[in-house]
Coordinates of C-alpha atoms in Angstrom, one line a residue:
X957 CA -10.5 -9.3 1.2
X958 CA -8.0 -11.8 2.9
X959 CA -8.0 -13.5 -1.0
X960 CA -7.6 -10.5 -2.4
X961 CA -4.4 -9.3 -0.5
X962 CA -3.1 -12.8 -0.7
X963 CA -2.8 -12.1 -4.2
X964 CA -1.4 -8.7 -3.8
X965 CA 0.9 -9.4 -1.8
X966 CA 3.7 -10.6 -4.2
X967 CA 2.9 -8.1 -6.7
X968 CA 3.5 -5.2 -3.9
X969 CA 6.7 -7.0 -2.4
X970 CA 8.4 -7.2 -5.4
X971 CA 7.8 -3.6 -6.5
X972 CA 11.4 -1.9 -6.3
X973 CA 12.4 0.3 -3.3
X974 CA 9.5 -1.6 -1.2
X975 CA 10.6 -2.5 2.9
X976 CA 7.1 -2.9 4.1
X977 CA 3.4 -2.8 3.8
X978 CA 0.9 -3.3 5.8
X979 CA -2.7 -3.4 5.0
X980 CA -6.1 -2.3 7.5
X981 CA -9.7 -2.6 7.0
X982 CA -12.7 -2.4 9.0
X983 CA -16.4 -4.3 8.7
X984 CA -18.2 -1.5 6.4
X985 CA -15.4 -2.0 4.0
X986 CA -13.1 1.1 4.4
X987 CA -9.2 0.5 4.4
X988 CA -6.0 1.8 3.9
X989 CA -2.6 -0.3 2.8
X990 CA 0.7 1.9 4.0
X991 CA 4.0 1.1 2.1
X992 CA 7.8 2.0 3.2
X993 CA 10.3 2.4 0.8
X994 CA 13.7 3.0 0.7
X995 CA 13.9 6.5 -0.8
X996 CA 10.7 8.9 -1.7
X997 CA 12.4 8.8 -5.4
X998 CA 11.5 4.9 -5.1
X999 CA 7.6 5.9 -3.7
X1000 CA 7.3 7.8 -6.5
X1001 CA 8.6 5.9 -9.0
X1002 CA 6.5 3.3 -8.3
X1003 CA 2.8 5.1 -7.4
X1004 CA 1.6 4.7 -10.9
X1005 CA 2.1 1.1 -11.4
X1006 CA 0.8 0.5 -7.2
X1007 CA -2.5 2.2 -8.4
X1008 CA -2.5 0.0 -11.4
X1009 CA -2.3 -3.0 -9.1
X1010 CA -4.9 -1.7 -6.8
X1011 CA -7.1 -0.7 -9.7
X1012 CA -7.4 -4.2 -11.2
X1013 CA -9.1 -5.0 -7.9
X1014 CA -11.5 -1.8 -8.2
X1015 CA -14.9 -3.9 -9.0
X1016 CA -14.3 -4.7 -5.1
X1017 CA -13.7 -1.8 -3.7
X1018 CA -15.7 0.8 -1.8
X1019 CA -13.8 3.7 -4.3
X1020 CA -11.1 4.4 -5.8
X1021 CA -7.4 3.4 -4.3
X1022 CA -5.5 7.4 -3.6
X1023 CA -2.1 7.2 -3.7
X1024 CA -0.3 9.7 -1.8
X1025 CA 3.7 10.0 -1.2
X1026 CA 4.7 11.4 2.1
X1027 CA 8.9 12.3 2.8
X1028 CA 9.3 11.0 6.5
X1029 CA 8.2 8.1 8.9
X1030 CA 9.0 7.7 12.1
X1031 CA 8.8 3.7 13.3
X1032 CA 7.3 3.4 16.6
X1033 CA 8.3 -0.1 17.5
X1034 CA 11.4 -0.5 16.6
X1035 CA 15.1 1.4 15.9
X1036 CA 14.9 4.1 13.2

């Protein structure tokens, strides 16, 4: 997985509209990658080409990325 999202990474980062994204898994092989962008329109311009790069990866994967848009985050750590 590590080699995996080491080659994701740049892919990801240099989608447009892109501030973060962080990436969790467990042991038995279930994850979820979170991304922030700068406006939703930029989320959703960019979902179809995000599943695309998660797709190419698919022969790996438990099944198949979802990719969902959501309109407001809240950063817990940090200032808004």
């Amino acid at each position: 997985m590590n080699t995996m999202l080491d080659e994701l990474k740049g892919k990801i980062m240099s989608l447009p509209g892109i501030k973060s994204c962080n990436t969790v898994w467990r042991e038995d092989g279930h994850g979820i990658s979170m991304s922030i962008y700068d406006c939703r329109a930029s989320a959703v311009e960019v979902a179809p080409v995000l599943a695309a790069i998660w797709a190419h990866f698919s022969s790996i994967l438990i099944t198949k990325p979802n990719t969902e848009v959501y309109d407001r985050t809240q950063n817990m750590l940090g200032e808004n």
